[in-house]
PDB file of C-alpha atoms in Angstrom:
ATOM      1  CA  MET F   1       1.678  57.495  83.489  1.00 59.00           C
ATOM      2  CA  ALA F   2       1.602  57.913  87.276  1.00 69.00           C
ATOM      3  CA  VAL F   3      -1.639  58.827  89.007  1.00 87.00           C
ATOM      4  CA  VAL F   4      -1.867  62.557  89.662  1.00 94.00           C
ATOM      5  CA  PRO F   5      -2.600  63.329  93.337  1.00 95.00           C
ATOM      6  CA  SER F   6      -5.947  65.123  93.682  1.00 96.00           C
ATOM      7  CA  ARG F   7      -4.358  68.146  95.357  1.00 97.00           C
ATOM      8  CA  VAL F   8      -1.866  68.526  92.511  1.00 97.00           C
ATOM      9  CA  SER F   9      -4.549  67.924  89.883  1.00 97.00           C
ATOM     10  CA  SER F  10      -6.666  70.724  91.371  1.00 97.00           C
ATOM     11  CA  ARG F  11      -3.698  73.097  91.415  1.00 97.00           C
ATOM     12  CA  ILE F  12      -2.861  72.348  87.782  1.00 98.00           C
ATOM     13  CA  SER F  13      -6.483  72.783  86.709  1.00 97.00           C
ATOM     14  CA  GLU F  14      -6.885  76.094  88.526  1.00 97.00           C
ATOM     15  CA  GLY F  15      -3.482  77.261  87.320  1.00 97.00           C
ATOM     16  CA  LEU F  16      -4.397  76.583  83.704  1.00 97.00           C
ATOM     17  CA  LYS F  17      -7.648  78.467  84.087  1.00 97.00           C
ATOM     18  CA  ARG F  18      -5.805  81.449  85.560  1.00 97.00           C
ATOM     19  CA  PHE F  19      -2.755  81.591  83.287  1.00 98.00           C
ATOM     20  CA  GLN F  20      -4.103  80.710  79.849  1.00 98.00           C
ATOM     21  CA  PRO F  21      -5.753  84.154  79.447  1.00 98.00           C
ATOM     22  CA  ILE F  22      -2.564  85.769  80.748  1.00 98.00           C
ATOM     23  CA  VAL F  23      -0.394  83.934  78.197  1.00 98.00           C
ATOM     24  CA  GLU F  24      -2.875  84.694  75.401  1.00 98.00           C
ATOM     25  CA  SER F  25      -2.872  88.390  76.304  1.00 98.00           C
ATOM     26  CA  ALA F  26       0.926  88.443  76.535  1.00 98.00           C
ATOM     27  CA  LYS F  27       1.169  86.868  73.092  1.00 96.00           C
ATOM     28  CA  ASN F  28      -1.223  89.420  71.607  1.00 97.00           C
ATOM     29  CA  ARG F  29       0.750  92.270  73.194  1.00 97.00           C
ATOM     30  CA  ASP F  30       4.056  90.700  72.095  1.00 97.00           C
ATOM     31  CA  ILE F  31       5.728  91.225  75.472  1.00 97.00           C
ATOM     32  CA  ASN F  32       9.520  91.121  75.693  1.00 97.00           C
ATOM     33  CA  GLU F  33      11.728  88.356  77.062  1.00 94.00           C
ATOM     34  CA  SER F  34      12.106  89.837  80.551  1.00 93.00           C
ATOM     35  CA  ASP F  35       8.344  90.074  81.001  1.00 97.00           C
ATOM     36  CA  THR F  36       7.950  86.561  79.577  1.00 96.00           C
ATOM     37  CA  VAL F  37      10.334  85.267  82.252  1.00 95.00           C
ATOM     38  CA  VAL F  38       8.217  86.948  84.940  1.00 96.00           C
ATOM     39  CA  MET F  39       5.092  85.314  83.493  1.00 97.00           C
ATOM     40  CA  MET F  40       6.795  81.912  83.295  1.00 97.00           C
ATOM     41  CA  THR F  41       7.887  82.224  86.920  1.00 97.00           C
ATOM     42  CA  GLY F  42       4.236  82.591  87.850  1.00 97.00           C
ATOM     43  CA  ILE F  43       3.344  79.475  85.820  1.00 98.00           C
ATOM     44  CA  LEU F  44       6.174  77.481  87.388  1.00 98.00           C
ATOM     45  CA  SER F  45       4.927  78.486  90.810  1.00 97.00           C
ATOM     46  CA  GLU F  46       1.147  78.287  90.513  1.00 97.00           C
ATOM     47  CA  VAL F  47       0.827  75.448  87.979  1.00 98.00           C
ATOM     48  CA  PHE F  48       3.932  73.333  88.539  1.00 98.00           C
ATOM     49  CA  GLY F  49       4.232  73.912  92.273  1.00 97.00           C
ATOM     50  CA  PHE F  50       7.732  75.388  92.606  1.00 98.00           C
ATOM     51  CA  ASP F  51       8.317  77.924  95.359  1.00 96.00           C
ATOM     52  CA  LYS F  52       9.327  81.107  93.567  1.00 93.00           C
ATOM     53  CA  TYR F  53      11.646  82.120  96.417  1.00 93.00           C
ATOM     54  CA  THR F  54      13.485  78.847  97.049  1.00 94.00           C
ATOM     55  CA  ASP F  55      12.994  76.562  94.014  1.00 96.00           C
ATOM     56  CA  ILE F  56      13.316  79.008  91.097  1.00 95.00           C
ATOM     57  CA  THR F  57      16.476  80.967  90.440  1.00 90.00           C
ATOM     58  CA  THR F  58      17.901  83.331  87.846  1.00 84.00           C
ATOM     59  CA  GLU F  59      21.260  83.440  89.589  1.00 67.00           C
ATOM     60  CA  LEU F  60      22.928  80.345  88.116  1.00 69.00           C
ATOM     61  CA  ALA F  61      26.198  81.541  86.572  1.00 61.00           C
ATOM     62  CA  ILE F  62      27.430  79.650  83.518  1.00 59.00           C
ATOM     63  CA  ARG F  63      30.513  80.667  81.539  1.00 58.00           C
ATOM     64  CA  GLY F  64      30.377  84.246  82.727  1.00 58.00           C
ATOM     65  CA  THR F  65      26.652  84.696  82.105  1.00 59.00           C
ATOM     66  CA  TYR F  66      23.416  83.668  83.813  1.00 63.00           C
ATOM     67  CA  CYS F  67      20.780  81.218  82.606  1.00 74.00           C
ATOM     68  CA  ASP F  68      17.241  82.548  82.281  1.00 86.00           C
ATOM     69  CA  LEU F  69      15.744  80.238  84.896  1.00 92.00           C
ATOM     70  CA  ALA F  70      16.738  77.110  86.798  1.00 92.00           C
ATOM     71  CA  LEU F  71      14.633  74.771  88.930  1.00 95.00           C
ATOM     72  CA  LYS F  72      15.768  73.230  92.191  1.00 94.00           C
ATOM     73  CA  ILE F  73      14.672  70.020  93.870  1.00 94.00           C
ATOM     74  CA  ASP F  74      15.842  69.636  97.468  1.00 92.00           C
ATOM     75  CA  ASN F  75      18.038  72.707  96.974  1.00 91.00           C
ATOM     76  CA  LYS F  76      19.831  71.096  94.017  1.00 92.00           C
ATOM     77  CA  ILE F  77      19.591  72.449  90.460  1.00 91.00           C
ATOM     78  CA  GLU F  78      17.819  69.873  88.292  1.00 92.00           C
ATOM     79  CA  ILE F  79      16.525  71.711  85.196  1.00 93.00           C
ATOM     80  CA  LEU F  80      17.719  74.677  83.169  1.00 92.00           C
ATOM     81  CA  ILE F  81      15.153  76.787  81.348  1.00 93.00           C
ATOM     82  CA  GLU F  82      15.984  78.807  78.267  1.00 91.00           C
ATOM     83  CA  ALA F  83      13.283  81.469  77.910  1.00 93.00           C
ATOM     84  CA  LYS F  84      12.379  83.433  74.814  1.00 94.00           C
ATOM     85  CA  ALA F  85       9.884  86.241  74.338  1.00 96.00           C
ATOM     86  CA  VAL F  86       6.351  84.900  73.941  1.00 97.00           C
ATOM     87  CA  GLY F  87       6.206  86.036  70.310  1.00 95.00           C
ATOM     88  CA  ILE F  88       9.472  84.353  69.315  1.00 94.00           C
ATOM     89  CA  GLU F  89       9.324  81.145  67.285  1.00 92.00           C
ATOM     90  CA  LEU F  90      11.380  78.494  69.064  1.00 90.00           C
ATOM     91  CA  LYS F  91      14.209  77.104  66.918  1.00 85.00           C
ATOM     92  CA  ASP F  92      16.966  74.487  67.142  1.00 80.00           C
ATOM     93  CA  GLN F  93      19.625  77.160  67.639  1.00 81.00           C
ATOM     94  CA  HIS F  94      17.895  78.250  70.861  1.00 85.00           C
ATOM     95  CA  ILE F  95      18.104  74.818  72.449  1.00 83.00           C
ATOM     96  CA  LYS F  96      21.745  74.305  71.440  1.00 82.00           C
ATOM     97  CA  GLN F  97      22.872  77.115  73.737  1.00 78.00           C
ATOM     98  CA  ALA F  98      20.777  75.793  76.617  1.00 80.00           C
ATOM     99  CA  VAL F  99      22.063  72.234  76.150  1.00 85.00           C
ATOM    100  CA  ASP F 100      25.636  73.525  76.150  1.00 82.00           C
ATOM    101  CA  TYR F 101      24.933  75.320  79.431  1.00 80.00           C
ATOM    102  CA  ALA F 102      23.347  72.194  80.957  1.00 84.00           C
ATOM    103  CA  ALA F 103      26.242  69.979  79.859  1.00 85.00           C
ATOM    104  CA  ASN F 104      28.660  72.474  81.404  1.00 81.00           C
ATOM    105  CA  LYS F 105      26.869  71.980  84.725  1.00 83.00           C
ATOM    106  CA  GLY F 106      26.349  68.224  84.326  1.00 88.00           C
ATOM    107  CA  LEU F 107      22.559  68.594  84.163  1.00 90.00           C
ATOM    108  CA  GLU F 108      20.328  66.154  82.276  1.00 92.00           C
ATOM    109  CA  TRP F 109      17.220  68.235  81.646  1.00 93.00           C
ATOM    110  CA  VAL F 110      16.551  71.420  79.710  1.00 93.00           C
ATOM    111  CA  ILE F 111      13.322  73.260  78.948  1.00 94.00           C
ATOM    112  CA  LEU F 112      13.020  75.692  76.057  1.00 94.00           C
ATOM    113  CA  SER F 113       9.927  77.871  76.349  1.00 95.00           C
ATOM    114  CA  ASN F 114       8.333  81.126  75.310  1.00 96.00           C
ATOM    115  CA  GLY F 115       5.553  80.690  77.855  1.00 97.00           C
ATOM    116  CA  ALA F 116       3.150  79.336  75.248  1.00 97.00           C
ATOM    117  CA  ARG F 117       5.215  76.385  73.985  1.00 96.00           C
ATOM    118  CA  TRP F 118       7.202  74.238  76.400  1.00 96.00           C
ATOM    119  CA  LEU F 119       9.792  71.852  74.934  1.00 94.00           C
ATOM    120  CA  VAL F 120      11.503  69.387  77.263  1.00 93.00           C
ATOM    121  CA  TYR F 121      14.897  67.958  76.290  1.00 92.00           C
ATOM    122  CA  LYS F 122      17.104  65.224  77.693  1.00 91.00           C
ATOM    123  CA  VAL F 123      20.814  65.981  77.477  1.00 90.00           C
ATOM    124  CA  ILE F 124      22.808  63.034  76.150  1.00 85.00           C
ATOM    125  CA  PHE F 125      26.385  63.036  77.445  1.00 85.00           C
ATOM    126  CA  SER F 126      27.986  61.574  74.335  1.00 80.00           C
ATOM    127  CA  LYS F 127      30.787  62.925  72.148  1.00 81.00           C
ATOM    128  CA  PRO F 128      29.674  65.357  70.908  1.00 83.00           C
ATOM    129  CA  ILE F 129      26.998  66.327  73.448  1.00 83.00           C
ATOM    130  CA  ASN F 130      23.554  65.614  72.033  1.00 84.00           C
ATOM    131  CA  ASN F 131      19.917  66.022  73.054  1.00 87.00           C
ATOM    132  CA  ILE F 132      16.539  64.350  72.580  1.00 87.00           C
ATOM    133  CA  LEU F 133      13.196  66.137  72.539  1.00 87.00           C
ATOM    134  CA  VAL F 134      11.208  64.182  75.133  1.00 89.00           C
ATOM    135  CA  PHE F 135       7.893  65.980  74.714  1.00 88.00           C
ATOM    136  CA  GLU F 136       6.345  69.377  74.132  1.00 92.00           C
ATOM    137  CA  LEU F 137       3.289  71.225  75.386  1.00 94.00           C
ATOM    138  CA  ASP F 138       1.190  73.939  73.806  1.00 96.00           C
ATOM    139  CA  PHE F 139       0.015  75.718  76.943  1.00 97.00           C
ATOM    140  CA  LEU F 140      -2.819  77.520  75.171  1.00 97.00           C
ATOM    141  CA  GLN F 141      -4.264  74.322  73.712  1.00 96.00           C
ATOM    142  CA  LEU F 142      -4.515  72.418  76.999  1.00 97.00           C
ATOM    143  CA  SER F 143      -7.830  71.924  78.781  1.00 96.00           C
ATOM    144  CA  ASN F 144      -8.132  72.270  82.536  1.00 95.00           C
ATOM    145  CA  ARG F 145     -10.900  69.647  82.385  1.00 94.00           C
ATOM    146  CA  SER F 146      -8.867  67.040  80.508  1.00 95.00           C
ATOM    147  CA  SER F 147      -7.258  64.367  82.675  1.00 94.00           C
ATOM    148  CA  ASP F 148      -4.821  63.589  79.814  1.00 92.00           C
ATOM    149  CA  ASP F 149      -3.670  67.216  79.670  1.00 94.00           C
ATOM    150  CA  ILE F 150      -3.307  67.391  83.441  1.00 95.00           C
ATOM    151  CA  GLU F 151      -1.198  64.208  83.338  1.00 93.00           C
ATOM    152  CA  LYS F 152       1.050  65.786  80.690  1.00 91.00           C
ATOM    153  CA  LEU F 153       1.645  68.807  82.912  1.00 95.00           C
ATOM    154  CA  TYR F 154       2.101  66.671  86.013  1.00 95.00           C
ATOM    155  CA  VAL F 155       5.390  65.252  84.661  1.00 93.00           C
ATOM    156  CA  LEU F 156       6.940  68.717  85.060  1.00 94.00           C
ATOM    157  CA  THR F 157       5.635  69.450  88.549  1.00 96.00           C
ATOM    158  CA  LYS F 158       7.842  69.667  91.596  1.00 97.00           C
ATOM    159  CA  GLU F 159       6.086  66.608  93.023  1.00 96.00           C
ATOM    160  CA  ALA F 160       6.788  64.482  89.931  1.00 94.00           C
ATOM    161  CA  LEU F 161      10.394  65.626  89.614  1.00 93.00           C
ATOM    162  CA  SER F 162      10.959  64.783  93.269  1.00 93.00           C
ATOM    163  CA  LYS F 163       9.908  61.215  92.412  1.00 92.00           C
ATOM    164  CA  ASN F 164      12.087  61.101  89.283  1.00 88.00           C
ATOM    165  CA  LEU F 165       8.980  60.646  87.120  1.00 89.00           C
ATOM    166  CA  LEU F 166      10.393  62.690  84.253  1.00 85.00           C
ATOM    167  CA  HIS F 167      13.214  60.161  83.924  1.00 83.00           C
ATOM    168  CA  ASP F 168      10.683  57.304  84.091  1.00 81.00           C
ATOM    169  CA  PHE F 169       8.592  58.987  81.392  1.00 72.00           C
ATOM    170  CA  PHE F 170      11.664  59.296  79.171  1.00 72.00           C
ATOM    171  CA  GLU F 171      12.630  55.658  79.703  1.00 79.00           C
ATOM    172  CA  GLN F 172       9.115  54.478  78.870  1.00 74.00           C
ATOM    173  CA  LYS F 173       9.029  56.586  75.715  1.00 68.00           C
ATOM    174  CA  GLN F 174      12.402  55.215  74.633  1.00 66.00           C
ATOM    175  CA  ALA F 175      11.275  51.642  75.309  1.00 59.00           C
ATOM    176  CA  ILE F 176       8.290  51.966  72.992  1.00 52.00           C
ATOM    177  CA  GLY F 177      10.050  54.125  70.407  1.00 53.00           C
ATOM    178  CA  ARG F 178       9.546  53.097  66.783  1.00 55.00           C
ATOM    179  CA  PHE F 179      13.195  52.192  66.207  1.00 53.00           C
ATOM    180  CA  ILE F 180      13.313  49.925  69.270  1.00 51.00           C
ATOM    181  CA  ILE F 181      10.039  48.258  68.276  1.00 58.00           C
ATOM    182  CA  GLY F 182      11.292  48.045  64.700  1.00 61.00           C
ATOM    183  CA  ASN F 183      14.433  46.242  65.781  1.00 59.00           C
ATOM    184  CA  LEU F 184      12.430  43.810  67.894  1.00 56.00           C
ATOM    185  CA  VAL F 185       9.948  43.101  65.123  1.00 66.00           C
ATOM    186  CA  SER F 186      12.762  42.267  62.702  1.00 66.00           C
ATOM    187  CA  THR F 187      14.416  39.701  65.007  1.00 72.00           C
ATOM    188  CA  GLU F 188      14.625  36.072  63.890  1.00 77.00           C
ATOM    189  CA  THR F 189      12.130  34.886  66.507  1.00 79.00           C
ATOM    190  CA  VAL F 190       9.421  37.293  65.345  1.00 78.00           C
ATOM    191  CA  ILE F 191      10.117  36.577  61.673  1.00 79.00           C
ATOM    192  CA  GLN F 192       9.770  32.848  62.321  1.00 84.00           C
ATOM    193  CA  THR F 193       6.397  33.483  63.961  1.00 86.00           C
ATOM    194  CA  ILE F 194       5.252  35.565  60.977  1.00 85.00           C
ATOM    195  CA  LYS F 195       6.473  32.845  58.619  1.00 84.00           C
ATOM    196  CA  LYS F 196       4.474  30.247  60.534  1.00 86.00           C
ATOM    197  CA  GLU F 197       1.324  32.349  60.351  1.00 86.00           C
ATOM    198  CA  LEU F 198       1.830  32.930  56.613  1.00 85.00           C
ATOM    199  CA  ARG F 199       2.001  29.178  56.063  1.00 84.00           C
ATOM    200  CA  GLN F 200      -1.401  28.848  57.711  1.00 84.00           C
ATOM    201  CA  ILE F 201      -2.873  31.424  55.348  1.00 86.00           C
ATOM    202  CA  PHE F 202      -0.952  30.473  52.179  1.00 83.00           C
ATOM    203  CA  PRO F 203       0.078  26.801  52.562  1.00 84.00           C
ATOM    204  CA  ASP F 204       1.283  26.457  48.949  1.00 81.00           C
ATOM    205  CA  ILE F 205       3.565  29.498  48.933  1.00 81.00           C
ATOM    206  CA  LYS F 206       7.132  29.361  50.240  1.00 83.00           C
ATOM    207  CA  VAL F 207       8.475  32.532  51.829  1.00 84.00           C
ATOM    208  CA  GLN F 208      12.055  33.038  52.977  1.00 86.00           C
ATOM    209  CA  ASN F 209      13.037  34.855  56.185  1.00 84.00           C
ATOM    210  CA  ASP F 210      15.023  37.455  54.238  1.00 83.00           C
ATOM    211  CA  GLU F 211      11.955  38.275  52.156  1.00 84.00           C
ATOM    212  CA  ILE F 212       9.875  38.867  55.268  1.00 81.00           C
ATOM    213  CA  ARG F 213      12.603  40.974  56.842  1.00 76.00           C
ATOM    214  CA  LYS F 214      12.923  43.089  53.692  1.00 79.00           C
ATOM    215  CA  VAL F 215       9.190  43.813  53.611  1.00 80.00           C
ATOM    216  CA  LEU F 216       9.169  44.657  57.330  1.00 72.00           C
ATOM    217  CA  LEU F 217      12.058  47.115  57.064  1.00 69.00           C
ATOM    218  CA  SER F 218      11.199  48.758  53.748  1.00 75.00           C
ATOM    219  CA  GLU F 219       7.386  48.788  53.730  1.00 72.00           C
ATOM    220  CA  VAL F 220       5.986  48.130  57.203  1.00 72.00           C
ATOM    221  CA  ILE F 221       8.570  49.910  59.358  1.00 65.00           C
ATOM    222  CA  LYS F 222       9.473  53.143  57.586  1.00 60.00           C
ATOM    223  CA  ARG F 223      12.338  55.146  59.081  1.00 51.00           C
ATOM    224  CA  GLU F 224      11.817  58.576  57.591  1.00 48.00           C
TER     225      GLU F 224
END
């Protein structure tokens, strides 16, 4: 994770302190979607550093309608945001519409949020169009004193997006994903190394490569 500049860290910390009670109150009052969008605009501005007049828009037309929110970097739309009322439980069907909108505009990133939960998706331009949940945040559970929580929020700031750090975060997560690691662990080179170590521990027992691979895939690396 990149180092968070002190100025940005302070803004995130102060923004959390200010907006967590606001989000909690909004949730208790069960405010509607329009008011949730207004609240989220404040969070995007005061926590994530986007200028509400130049970087945040509700005027992006897609297929005859308008997206809830969109974020600009250097005057170019980079992220679509699908907003739901703070009391609404976020579901897969909500993100499908947003991903379709993003794909229509050739955009890679989508956020689904009700102000309390923030889910960040990467649009995969395959056939059919797909998406991957990159990470999610529970805004009300974050601590303004936790450097780990501030780092999590930093990935979505204007400063980080300007440096393409969200893409870097995604690439790093993919590189250490369990399926990638699983594939590497089950390669012949690694199995040979395991076999060699087993011989040191059990010199009188013969173990075949296929036996090791089977145990790795079925018992050590579980793909549920």
